Short mmCIF file of C-alpha atoms and ligand atoms in Angstrom, two decimals:
data_model
loop_
_atom_site.label_atom_id
_atom_site.label_comp_id
_atom_site.label_asym_id
_atom_site.label_seq_id
_atom_site.Cartn_x
_atom_site.Cartn_y
_atom_site.Cartn_z
CA UNK A 180 -0.02 0.01 -0.01
CA UNK A 181 1.17 3.57 -0.63
CA UNK A 182 2.33 5.52 2.25
CA UNK A 183 -0.93 6.90 3.56
CA UNK A 184 0.64 9.74 5.65
CA UNK A 185 1.84 11.72 2.46
CA UNK A 186 -1.38 11.77 0.70
CA UNK A 187 -2.81 15.09 0.04
CA UNK A 188 -6.03 15.84 2.08
CA UNK A 189 -8.06 15.79 -1.22
CA UNK A 190 -6.73 12.28 -1.97
CA UNK A 191 -7.53 11.33 1.64
CA UNK A 192 -11.13 12.45 1.17
CA UNK A 193 -11.32 10.42 -2.10
CA UNK A 194 -9.91 7.33 -0.72
CA UNK A 195 -12.22 7.41 2.51
CA UNK A 196 -15.27 7.94 0.33
CA UNK A 197 -14.41 5.15 -2.13
CA UNK A 198 -13.67 2.83 0.84
CA UNK A 199 -10.12 2.26 -0.25
CA UNK A 200 -8.93 3.25 3.26
CA UNK A 201 -10.66 3.52 6.57
CA UNK A 202 -10.48 6.48 8.92
CA UNK A 203 -9.06 4.05 11.58
CA UNK A 204 -6.12 2.78 9.33
CA UNK A 205 -5.43 6.44 8.27
CA UNK A 206 -5.60 7.67 11.84
CA UNK A 207 -3.25 4.85 13.05
CA UNK A 208 -0.82 5.58 10.20
CA UNK A 209 -0.55 9.25 11.50
CA UNK A 210 -0.36 8.22 14.94
CA UNK A 211 2.54 5.80 14.10
CA UNK A 212 4.41 8.40 12.26
CA UNK A 213 3.95 10.83 15.15
CA UNK A 214 5.23 8.22 17.46
CA UNK A 215 8.27 7.69 15.24
CA UNK A 216 9.19 11.21 14.32
CA UNK A 217 7.68 13.66 16.62
CA UNK A 218 10.01 13.29 19.56
CA UNK A 219 12.46 15.17 17.27
CA UNK A 220 10.25 17.37 15.24
CA UNK A 221 8.13 18.31 18.26
CA UNK A 222 5.11 19.52 16.20
CA UNK A 223 2.54 18.38 18.68
CA UNK A 224 2.01 19.58 22.28
CA UNK A 225 -1.00 17.20 22.87
CA UNK A 226 -1.68 13.98 20.95
CA UNK A 227 -5.12 12.64 21.46
CA UNK A 228 -4.20 9.04 20.91
CA UNK A 229 -7.32 7.29 22.27
CA UNK A 230 -9.96 9.88 21.47
CA UNK A 231 -8.86 10.20 17.78
CA UNK A 232 -9.05 6.49 17.34
CA UNK A 233 -12.62 6.24 18.86
CA UNK A 234 -13.59 9.19 16.66
CA UNK A 235 -12.17 7.50 13.55
CA UNK A 236 -14.05 4.36 14.32
CA UNK A 237 -17.35 6.26 14.77
CA UNK A 238 -16.64 7.93 11.44
CA UNK A 239 -16.07 4.70 9.63
CA UNK A 240 -19.25 3.32 11.18
CA UNK A 241 -21.21 6.37 10.18
CA UNK A 242 -20.06 6.24 6.63
CA UNK A 243 -20.94 2.59 6.40
CA UNK A 244 -24.35 3.44 7.63
CA UNK A 245 -24.80 6.11 4.72
CA UNK A 246 -23.56 9.28 6.32
CA UNK A 247 -22.70 11.34 3.21
CA UNK A 248 -20.41 13.92 4.73
CA UNK A 249 -17.25 13.92 2.52
CA UNK A 250 -14.86 14.89 5.21
CA UNK A 251 -16.04 12.24 7.61
CA UNK A 252 -12.96 10.74 9.27
CA UNK A 253 -10.31 13.21 7.84
CA UNK A 254 -7.50 13.47 10.59
CA UNK A 255 -6.19 16.89 11.13
CA UNK A 256 -3.99 18.83 13.63
CA UNK A 257 -5.15 22.17 15.43
CA UNK A 258 -2.70 24.88 16.45
CA UNK A 259 -2.81 25.27 20.15
CA UNK A 260 -4.13 28.89 20.03
CA UNK A 261 -7.55 27.58 18.93
CA UNK A 262 -9.92 26.54 21.76
CA UNK A 263 -10.96 22.94 21.89
CA UNK A 264 -13.68 21.92 24.36
CA UNK A 265 -12.13 19.67 27.09
CA UNK A 266 -8.77 19.58 25.54
CA UNK A 267 -5.79 21.49 26.96
CA UNK A 268 -5.15 24.67 24.99
CA UNK A 269 -1.89 26.17 25.88
CA UNK A 270 -1.13 28.84 23.27
CA UNK A 271 2.54 27.63 23.42
CA UNK A 272 2.72 29.32 26.91
CA UNK A 273 3.24 28.18 30.46
CA UNK A 274 0.65 30.68 31.57
CA UNK A 275 -2.12 28.52 30.06
CA UNK A 276 -0.82 24.98 30.93
CA UNK A 277 -3.65 22.97 32.06
CA UNK A 278 -6.32 25.30 30.61
CA UNK A 279 -9.16 23.28 29.27
CA UNK A 280 -11.65 25.59 27.31
CA UNK A 281 -15.39 24.85 27.92
CA UNK A 282 -16.28 25.39 24.28
CA UNK A 283 -14.78 24.82 20.75
CA UNK A 284 -13.47 27.68 18.57
CA UNK A 285 -16.15 28.13 15.73
CA UNK A 286 -13.72 26.90 13.15
CA UNK A 287 -13.03 23.69 15.15
CA UNK A 288 -16.77 23.24 15.69
CA UNK A 289 -17.40 23.58 12.15
CA UNK A 290 -14.75 21.12 11.26
CA UNK A 291 -16.17 18.66 13.71
CA UNK A 292 -19.61 19.08 12.26
CA UNK A 293 -18.19 18.25 8.85
CA UNK A 294 -16.85 14.87 10.42
CA UNK A 295 -13.09 15.85 10.75
CA UNK A 296 -11.28 13.94 13.48
CA UNK A 297 -8.70 15.77 15.54
CA UNK A 298 -5.23 14.08 16.12
CA UNK A 299 -4.16 16.67 18.56
CA UNK A 300 -2.98 20.17 19.34
CA UNK A 301 0.05 21.65 17.62
CA UNK A 302 3.03 23.50 18.93
CA UNK A 303 3.51 27.10 18.15
CA UNK A 304 5.28 30.30 19.21
CA UNK A 305 4.04 31.52 22.46
CA UNK A 306 0.87 33.46 21.87
CA UNK A 307 1.66 33.22 18.15
CA UNK A 308 4.58 35.67 18.48
CA UNK A 309 7.37 34.72 16.36
CA UNK A 310 8.78 33.74 12.95
CA UNK A 311 10.85 30.54 13.88
CA UNK A 312 8.84 28.64 16.50
CA UNK A 313 11.68 28.90 18.86
CA UNK A 314 9.54 30.94 21.23
CA UNK A 315 7.40 28.04 22.65
CA UNK A 316 7.36 27.08 26.16
CA UNK A 317 7.10 23.34 24.94
CA UNK A 318 10.43 23.44 23.02
CA UNK A 319 11.32 24.56 19.45
CA UNK A 320 9.73 22.82 16.46
CA UNK A 321 12.23 21.56 13.79
CA UNK A 322 12.01 21.62 10.11
CA UNK A 323 11.53 18.16 8.63
CA UNK A 324 13.53 19.10 5.66
CA UNK A 325 16.54 19.64 7.78
CA UNK A 326 16.46 19.23 11.55
CA UNK A 327 19.01 22.00 12.14
CA UNK A 328 16.58 24.52 10.68
CA UNK A 329 13.38 26.18 12.04
CA UNK A 330 9.97 25.50 10.41
CA UNK A 331 9.11 29.21 10.40
CA UNK A 332 6.50 30.60 12.81
CA UNK A 333 4.29 31.08 14.49
CA UNK A 334 2.34 28.14 13.09
CA UNK A 335 5.61 26.18 12.95
CA UNK A 336 4.25 23.05 14.17
CA UNK A 337 1.28 23.15 11.78
CA UNK A 338 3.79 23.44 8.88
CA UNK A 339 6.07 20.81 9.95
CA UNK A 340 3.37 18.35 10.89
CA UNK A 341 1.98 18.53 7.33
CA UNK A 342 5.32 18.35 5.71
CA UNK A 343 6.41 15.37 7.66
CA UNK A 344 3.04 13.55 7.07
CA UNK A 345 1.82 13.78 10.63
CA UNK A 346 -1.65 14.80 9.69
CA UNK A 347 -3.59 15.19 6.54
CA UNK A 348 -3.96 19.01 6.97
CA UNK A 349 -3.75 21.59 9.86
CA UNK A 350 -5.08 24.84 11.04
CA UNK A 351 -2.76 27.63 11.79
CA UNK A 352 -3.45 31.38 12.45
CA UNK A 353 -1.88 34.31 10.60
CA UNK A 354 -1.55 37.72 12.25
CA UNK A 355 1.46 38.83 10.27
CA UNK A 356 2.36 35.86 8.23
CA UNK A 357 2.13 32.93 10.49
CA UNK A 358 0.55 30.34 8.20
CA UNK A 359 2.27 31.62 5.03
CA UNK A 360 5.97 31.67 6.46
CA UNK A 361 5.96 28.17 7.77
CA UNK A 362 4.22 27.05 4.60
CA UNK A 363 7.21 28.57 2.64
CA UNK A 364 9.79 27.15 4.88
CA UNK A 365 8.31 23.65 5.05
CA UNK A 366 7.25 23.28 1.46
CA UNK A 367 3.58 23.21 1.81
CA UNK A 368 0.44 25.25 0.90
CA UNK A 369 -1.43 27.67 3.27
CA UNK A 370 -4.09 30.17 2.94
CA UNK A 371 -4.49 33.47 4.89
CA UNK A 372 -8.21 34.35 4.18
CA UNK A 373 -9.65 37.74 4.18
CA UNK A 374 -10.07 39.21 7.72
CA UNK A 375 -13.55 38.35 8.61
CA UNK A 376 -13.99 35.41 6.45
CA UNK A 377 -13.51 32.82 9.14
CA UNK A 378 -14.92 33.46 12.69
CA UNK A 379 -12.18 34.38 15.36
CA UNK A 380 -14.47 33.05 18.08
CA UNK A 381 -12.35 30.81 20.30
CA UNK A 382 -9.11 31.95 18.72
CA UNK A 383 -6.91 33.16 21.59
CA UNK A 384 -6.31 36.95 20.67
CA UNK A 385 -2.91 38.29 19.84
CA UNK A 386 -3.72 41.28 17.43
CA UNK A 387 -7.45 41.32 17.15
CA UNK A 388 -7.60 43.60 14.04
CA UNK A 389 -5.05 41.28 12.15
CA UNK A 390 -5.66 37.63 13.52
CA UNK A 391 -6.95 35.15 10.90
CA UNK A 392 -7.49 31.39 10.99
CA UNK A 393 -5.94 29.74 8.05
CA UNK A 394 -5.94 26.20 6.55
CA UNK A 395 -2.45 24.47 5.95
CA UNK A 396 -2.00 21.45 3.77
CA UNK A 397 -0.31 19.84 0.70
CA UNK A 398 -2.29 21.59 -2.12
CA UNK A 399 -4.45 24.55 -2.89
CA UNK A 400 -7.48 22.22 -3.41
CA UNK A 401 -6.82 20.74 0.20
CA UNK A 402 -7.07 24.40 1.56
CA UNK A 403 -10.09 24.92 -0.32
CA UNK A 404 -11.81 21.82 1.25
CA UNK A 405 -10.96 23.30 4.79
CA UNK A 406 -11.82 26.81 4.07
CA UNK A 407 -15.24 25.79 2.66
CA UNK A 408 -16.14 24.28 5.97
CA UNK A 409 -14.90 27.13 8.10
CA UNK A 410 -15.81 30.32 6.06
CA UNK A 411 -18.97 32.36 6.85
CA UNK A 412 -20.64 34.49 9.28
CA UNK A 413 -20.82 33.62 13.01
CA UNK A 414 -23.04 35.44 15.42
CA UNK A 415 -20.29 35.11 18.09
CA UNK A 416 -17.85 37.08 16.13
CA UNK A 417 -19.10 40.59 14.93
CA UNK A 418 -16.15 41.02 12.73
CA UNK A 419 -16.97 37.92 10.69
CA UNK A 420 -18.77 39.11 7.41
CA UNK A 421 -22.26 38.36 6.28
CA UNK A 422 -21.07 37.52 2.82
CA UNK A 423 -22.05 34.48 0.86
CA UNK A 424 -19.47 31.63 0.82
CA UNK A 425 -18.82 30.56 -2.78
CA UNK A 426 -18.22 27.01 -3.81
CA UNK A 427 -14.46 27.35 -3.70
CA UNK A 428 -13.50 24.07 -5.35
CA UNK A 429 -15.81 24.47 -8.30
CA UNK A 430 -13.85 27.69 -9.05
CA UNK A 431 -10.45 25.77 -9.39
CA UNK A 432 -10.67 25.60 -13.09
CA UNK A 433 -7.02 25.45 -13.91
CA UNK A 434 -7.33 28.39 -16.16
CA UNK A 435 -5.45 31.61 -15.72
CA UNK A 436 -5.64 32.80 -19.19
CA UNK A 437 -5.84 36.62 -19.21
CA UNK A 438 -5.49 36.79 -15.38
CA UNK A 439 -3.59 40.00 -14.64
CA UNK A 440 -0.70 39.35 -12.14
CA UNK A 441 0.99 42.33 -10.59
CA UNK A 442 4.62 42.21 -9.50
CA UNK A 443 5.28 45.03 -6.97
CA UNK A 444 8.94 46.06 -7.38
CA UNK A 445 9.16 46.63 -3.60
CA UNK A 446 8.83 42.87 -3.00
CA UNK A 447 11.51 41.92 -5.42
CA UNK A 448 14.38 44.01 -3.94
CA UNK A 449 17.95 43.03 -3.14
CA UNK A 450 16.81 41.87 0.34
CA UNK A 451 15.36 38.67 -1.33
CA UNK A 452 17.93 35.89 -1.61
CA UNK A 453 18.90 35.18 -5.17
CA UNK A 454 17.80 31.53 -5.16
CA UNK A 455 14.37 32.62 -3.99
CA UNK A 456 14.25 35.21 -6.55
CA UNK A 457 15.28 32.81 -9.19
CA UNK A 458 12.43 30.36 -8.17
CA UNK A 459 9.70 32.92 -8.16
CA UNK A 460 10.93 34.29 -11.54
CA UNK A 461 10.64 30.73 -12.94
CA UNK A 462 7.04 30.58 -11.45
CA UNK A 463 6.17 33.90 -13.12
CA UNK A 464 7.49 32.46 -16.50
CA UNK A 465 5.21 29.38 -15.93
CA UNK A 466 2.31 31.67 -15.58
CA UNK A 467 3.00 33.50 -18.66
CA UNK A 468 3.26 30.29 -20.51
CA UNK A 469 -0.29 29.48 -19.19
CA UNK A 470 -1.50 32.84 -20.59
CA UNK A 471 -1.48 35.05 -17.61
CA UNK A 472 -0.63 38.67 -18.12
CA UNK A 473 2.32 39.95 -16.00
CA UNK A 474 2.34 43.60 -15.03
CA UNK A 475 4.82 45.58 -13.11
CA UNK A 476 3.43 47.54 -10.32
CA UNK A 477 4.64 49.58 -7.40
CA UNK A 478 3.42 49.66 -3.78
CA UNK A 479 5.61 52.35 -2.16
CA UNK A 480 3.92 52.34 1.26
CA UNK A 481 4.92 48.76 1.73
CA UNK A 482 8.38 49.96 2.92
CA UNK A 483 6.50 51.15 6.01
CA UNK A 484 4.46 47.89 6.58
CA UNK A 485 6.80 46.11 8.90
CA UNK A 486 7.08 49.13 11.17
CA UNK A 487 3.35 49.66 11.20
CA UNK A 488 2.67 45.89 11.85
CA UNK A 489 4.96 45.91 14.89
CA UNK A 490 3.39 48.85 16.49
CA UNK A 491 -0.27 47.73 15.89
CA UNK A 492 0.34 44.11 16.69
CA UNK A 493 2.13 44.87 19.93
CA UNK A 494 -0.34 47.58 20.99
CA UNK A 495 -3.27 45.14 20.50
CA UNK A 496 -1.14 42.27 22.25
CA UNK A 497 -0.49 44.43 25.28
CA UNK A 498 -4.17 44.88 25.70
CA UNK A 499 -5.36 41.38 24.87
CA UNK A 500 -2.83 39.87 27.09
CA UNK A 501 -3.80 41.83 30.13
CA UNK A 502 -6.30 39.02 31.03
CA UNK A 503 -3.51 36.63 32.01
CA UNK A 504 -3.10 37.85 35.45
CA UNK A 505 -3.79 35.06 37.57
CA UNK A 506 -7.21 36.23 38.57
CA UNK A 507 -9.08 35.97 35.20
CA UNK A 508 -6.73 33.64 33.51
CA UNK A 509 -3.48 31.87 34.31
CA UNK A 510 -2.29 30.16 37.41
CA UNK A 511 -2.09 32.64 40.18
CA UNK A 512 1.36 33.07 42.03
CA UNK A 513 -0.03 34.32 45.17
CA UNK A 514 2.34 36.80 46.93
CA UNK A 515 -0.15 38.25 49.20
CA UNK A 516 0.20 41.80 48.01
CA UNK A 517 -1.82 42.55 44.81
CA UNK A 518 1.04 44.08 42.78
CA UNK A 519 3.41 41.44 43.79
CA UNK A 520 0.89 38.75 42.78
CA UNK A 521 0.41 40.28 39.37
CA UNK A 522 4.16 40.61 38.89
CA UNK A 523 4.87 37.04 39.88
CA UNK A 524 1.99 35.62 37.86
CA UNK A 525 2.91 37.43 34.69
CA UNK A 526 6.54 36.55 35.19
CA UNK A 527 5.51 33.21 33.62
CA UNK A 528 5.34 34.78 30.15
CA UNK A 529 8.29 34.07 27.89
CA UNK A 530 10.81 36.71 26.80
CA UNK A 531 9.27 37.64 23.47
CA UNK A 532 5.83 37.94 24.93
CA UNK A 533 7.14 40.26 27.53
CA UNK A 534 9.00 42.36 24.90
CA UNK A 535 5.72 42.68 23.00
CA UNK A 536 3.73 43.72 26.01
CA UNK A 537 6.37 46.33 26.82
CA UNK A 538 6.51 47.65 23.33
CA UNK A 539 2.75 47.83 23.02
CA UNK A 540 2.22 49.32 26.36
CA UNK A 541 4.73 52.12 25.40
CA UNK A 542 3.10 52.73 22.06
CA UNK A 543 -0.26 53.12 23.54
CA UNK A 544 0.85 55.21 26.64
CA UNK A 545 -0.30 58.82 27.10
CA UNK A 546 2.15 61.03 25.39
CA UNK A 547 3.33 58.38 22.71
CA UNK A 548 -0.01 57.24 21.54
CA UNK A 549 -0.34 59.80 18.78
CA UNK A 550 3.24 59.59 17.73
CA UNK A 551 3.28 55.78 17.45
CA UNK A 552 -0.18 53.99 17.53
CA UNK A 553 -2.08 56.92 15.93
CA UNK A 554 0.46 57.40 13.24
CA UNK A 555 0.65 53.65 12.57
CA UNK A 556 -3.07 53.49 12.11
CA UNK A 557 -2.92 56.40 9.70
CA UNK A 558 -0.27 54.69 7.62
CA UNK A 559 -2.19 51.45 7.79
CA UNK A 560 -5.00 53.05 5.94
CA UNK A 561 -2.61 54.33 3.31
CA UNK A 562 -1.33 50.75 2.85
CA UNK A 563 -4.80 49.47 2.51
CA UNK A 564 -5.77 52.03 0.01
CA UNK A 565 -2.59 51.38 -2.06
CA UNK A 566 -3.57 47.71 -2.30
CA UNK A 567 -7.17 48.69 -3.37
CA UNK A 568 -5.73 50.95 -6.11
CA UNK A 569 -3.33 48.29 -7.24
CA UNK A 570 -6.32 45.81 -7.68
CA UNK A 571 -8.08 48.34 -9.88
CA UNK A 572 -5.43 47.39 -12.56
CA UNK A 573 -4.47 43.72 -11.59
CA UNK A 574 -6.42 40.72 -10.53
CA UNK A 575 -3.80 39.33 -8.13
CA UNK A 576 -0.32 40.30 -6.75
CA UNK A 577 2.52 37.75 -6.93
CA UNK A 578 5.56 37.96 -4.66
CA UNK A 579 8.02 35.74 -2.84
CA UNK A 580 6.62 34.58 0.51
CA UNK A 581 9.72 35.06 2.43
CA UNK A 582 12.93 36.81 1.68
CA UNK A 583 14.83 33.66 2.41
CA UNK A 584 14.61 29.89 3.05
CA UNK A 585 14.42 28.38 6.61
CA UNK A 586 17.42 29.50 8.76
CA UNK A 587 19.21 27.60 11.33
CA UNK A 588 17.81 27.09 14.92
CA UNK A 589 19.44 29.61 17.09
CA UNK A 590 20.72 31.72 14.29
CA UNK A 591 18.58 34.71 14.96
CA UNK A 592 17.17 34.03 18.24
CA UNK A 593 19.33 36.88 19.87
CA UNK A 594 18.34 39.49 17.20
CA UNK A 595 14.53 40.10 17.26
CA UNK A 596 14.94 42.65 14.64
CA UNK A 597 16.37 40.14 12.22
CA UNK A 598 13.61 37.71 12.97
CA UNK A 599 11.03 40.31 12.39
CA UNK A 600 12.34 40.96 9.00
CA UNK A 601 11.19 37.41 7.90
CA UNK A 602 7.62 38.92 7.87
CA UNK A 603 8.53 41.77 5.61
CA UNK A 604 6.62 40.29 2.60
CA UNK A 605 3.55 38.94 4.49
CA UNK A 606 2.41 41.62 7.01
CA UNK A 607 1.02 43.84 4.22
CA UNK A 608 -1.82 41.43 3.52
CA UNK A 609 -2.87 41.49 7.28
CA UNK A 610 -2.74 45.26 7.50
CA UNK A 611 -4.93 45.56 4.41
CA UNK A 612 -7.09 42.64 5.52
CA UNK A 613 -6.68 40.85 2.16
CA UNK A 614 -6.29 37.19 1.49
CA UNK A 615 -2.89 35.68 0.82
CA UNK A 616 -1.95 32.17 -0.48
CA UNK A 617 1.48 30.74 0.01
CA UNK A 618 2.58 27.77 -2.06
CA UNK A 619 5.93 25.94 -2.95
CA UNK A 620 7.77 27.02 -6.09
CA UNK A 621 11.20 25.48 -5.75
CA UNK A 622 14.12 24.35 -3.60
CA UNK A 623 17.42 25.96 -2.67
CA UNK A 624 20.74 24.29 -3.56
CA UNK A 625 20.85 23.34 0.01
CA UNK A 626 17.58 21.50 -0.39
CA UNK A 627 15.28 23.82 1.58
CA UNK A 628 11.84 24.72 0.17
CA UNK A 629 11.01 28.10 -1.44
CA UNK A 630 7.61 29.54 -1.49
CA UNK A 631 5.67 32.34 -3.42
CA UNK A 632 2.64 34.33 -2.28
CA UNK A 633 -0.42 35.34 -4.19
CA UNK A 634 -2.60 38.05 -2.86
CA UNK A 635 -5.82 39.28 -4.08
CA UNK A 636 -8.58 41.86 -3.03
CA UNK A 637 -10.75 41.29 -0.06
CA UNK A 638 -12.92 38.06 -0.52
CA UNK A 639 -11.19 37.19 -3.58
CA UNK A 640 -10.02 33.82 -2.16
CA UNK A 641 -11.48 32.12 -5.27
CA UNK A 642 -9.21 33.98 -7.56
CA UNK A 643 -5.96 33.43 -5.70
CA UNK A 644 -6.85 29.81 -5.28
CA UNK A 645 -7.47 29.43 -8.84
CA UNK A 646 -4.22 30.93 -9.72
CA UNK A 647 -2.32 28.72 -7.17
CA UNK A 648 -4.23 25.62 -8.34
CA UNK A 649 -3.52 26.16 -11.99
CA UNK A 650 0.29 26.32 -10.94
CA UNK A 651 -0.03 23.08 -9.08
CA UNK A 652 -1.47 21.45 -12.27
CA UNK A 653 1.75 22.04 -14.13
CA UNK A 654 4.39 21.73 -11.35
CA UNK A 655 5.48 19.11 -8.97
CA UNK A 656 7.02 21.17 -6.07
CA UNK A 657 4.02 20.48 -3.82
CA UNK A 658 4.47 16.74 -4.26
CA UNK A 659 8.00 16.61 -2.79
CA UNK A 660 8.12 15.28 0.63
CA UNK A 661 11.18 15.21 3.11
CA UNK A 662 12.83 11.91 4.06
CA UNK A 663 11.26 10.59 7.38
CA UNK A 664 13.12 11.58 10.39
CA UNK A 665 14.98 8.51 11.73
N1 LIG B 10 5.96 36.64 12.94
C1 LIG B 10 4.98 37.68 13.21
C2 LIG B 10 5.02 38.13 14.68
O1 LIG B 10 5.78 37.56 15.42
C3 LIG B 10 3.61 37.26 12.82
C4 LIG B 10 3.02 36.31 13.79
C5 LIG B 10 1.69 35.76 13.44
O2 LIG B 10 1.28 35.96 12.37
N2 LIG B 10 0.99 35.22 14.34
O3 LIG B 10 4.29 38.94 15.03
#
């Protein structure tokens, strides 16, 4: 039998529905792979060994009894920032160790309703702050393509687990690039939808005006299956939009003839590694050969996007993380005195989280608010308008996903600014609230995956997925899998 663990999620669905494989066999294959490989990769924080097998058995039985749900029994992993009823949800932090939510995040509930079974909760940078997954209180995640390298962050576990065949697909979240960067570094596909396309209810907040839930898997079609289930209005999240959800898969026509693809010159600067540049250029040539029209454009405000992002994200984080004080959330370290208790309790945050809280508290403080937060909001509007203008002349925008390939563990850990730079090409989509798709488009000479990004106007997920899917019909990068970790 072919290796079950490296099937695409779409193939998994087909094989389950044709009866070629059972959910139990499939789940067992992932559990075996986790057992063998994950001590080293460290992509899971919690594996639901027993529960998931019971659920898989129930799924097989339901299917045998005529339950028509196509995703019945598909095993996936959930980033540990998403609330799961009765299952420990740590956010990669010590401060939430032992926390068992009493409800499911809406995206999780919708996946369960569709019949998906949950293998476990996936490792991540603490509170989704990071680009390398080295900021987890549960240890760093390693890149299955080279164990000395990072998987990207903050959904690094979700990226590594898909790449290594430890789940059929996973959920990540993206505040400034956190599904796209790990997708790029791990050689998989990930979609950051439009802000408001998927409910944030039950997603533990980092930057509320930026946070998005995003599917991660092998192919664009896989992400379409997951998006389909999760998208749509949720009365529990007033920022989720009341806009019809299209039939995403029916729009994956494979046709990009006449599609206008913009290449912003600011995203093709000298800061991009030459091997990344070459791979992305080759992908552009592929699109031209398929009949897409390539247009040079300029997005001058993107030079400010990283600075704006790190002011807005940290400001919102400083406010969102105030609730982890030992009284509302988090294990209280009682020191008698109120202030000492706060201090001792909040000392349980990791270094990066503390840095963000301090930065955000500063940028929101009286006297600096106008100079930093107010200014950043103003520039954010300009960035959003600039994208809107660009989309008057092009259908999608194509760029590298990251300026580089995965770097070595420890290489940048003492240099936060260097780490922040990994997000330079992704944060724009979050600031503008637009969708961005990351997909593999090559490998470096050292054998590390390279990714490209396709962005579109708000709610144009269908268009960017159509473009990504067409590329995956004529290329094989997304089919490569790493050697199993011994
Ligand atoms: N790397 C970025 C940060 O650390 C983005 C994180 C994210 O998207 N969650 O803020």
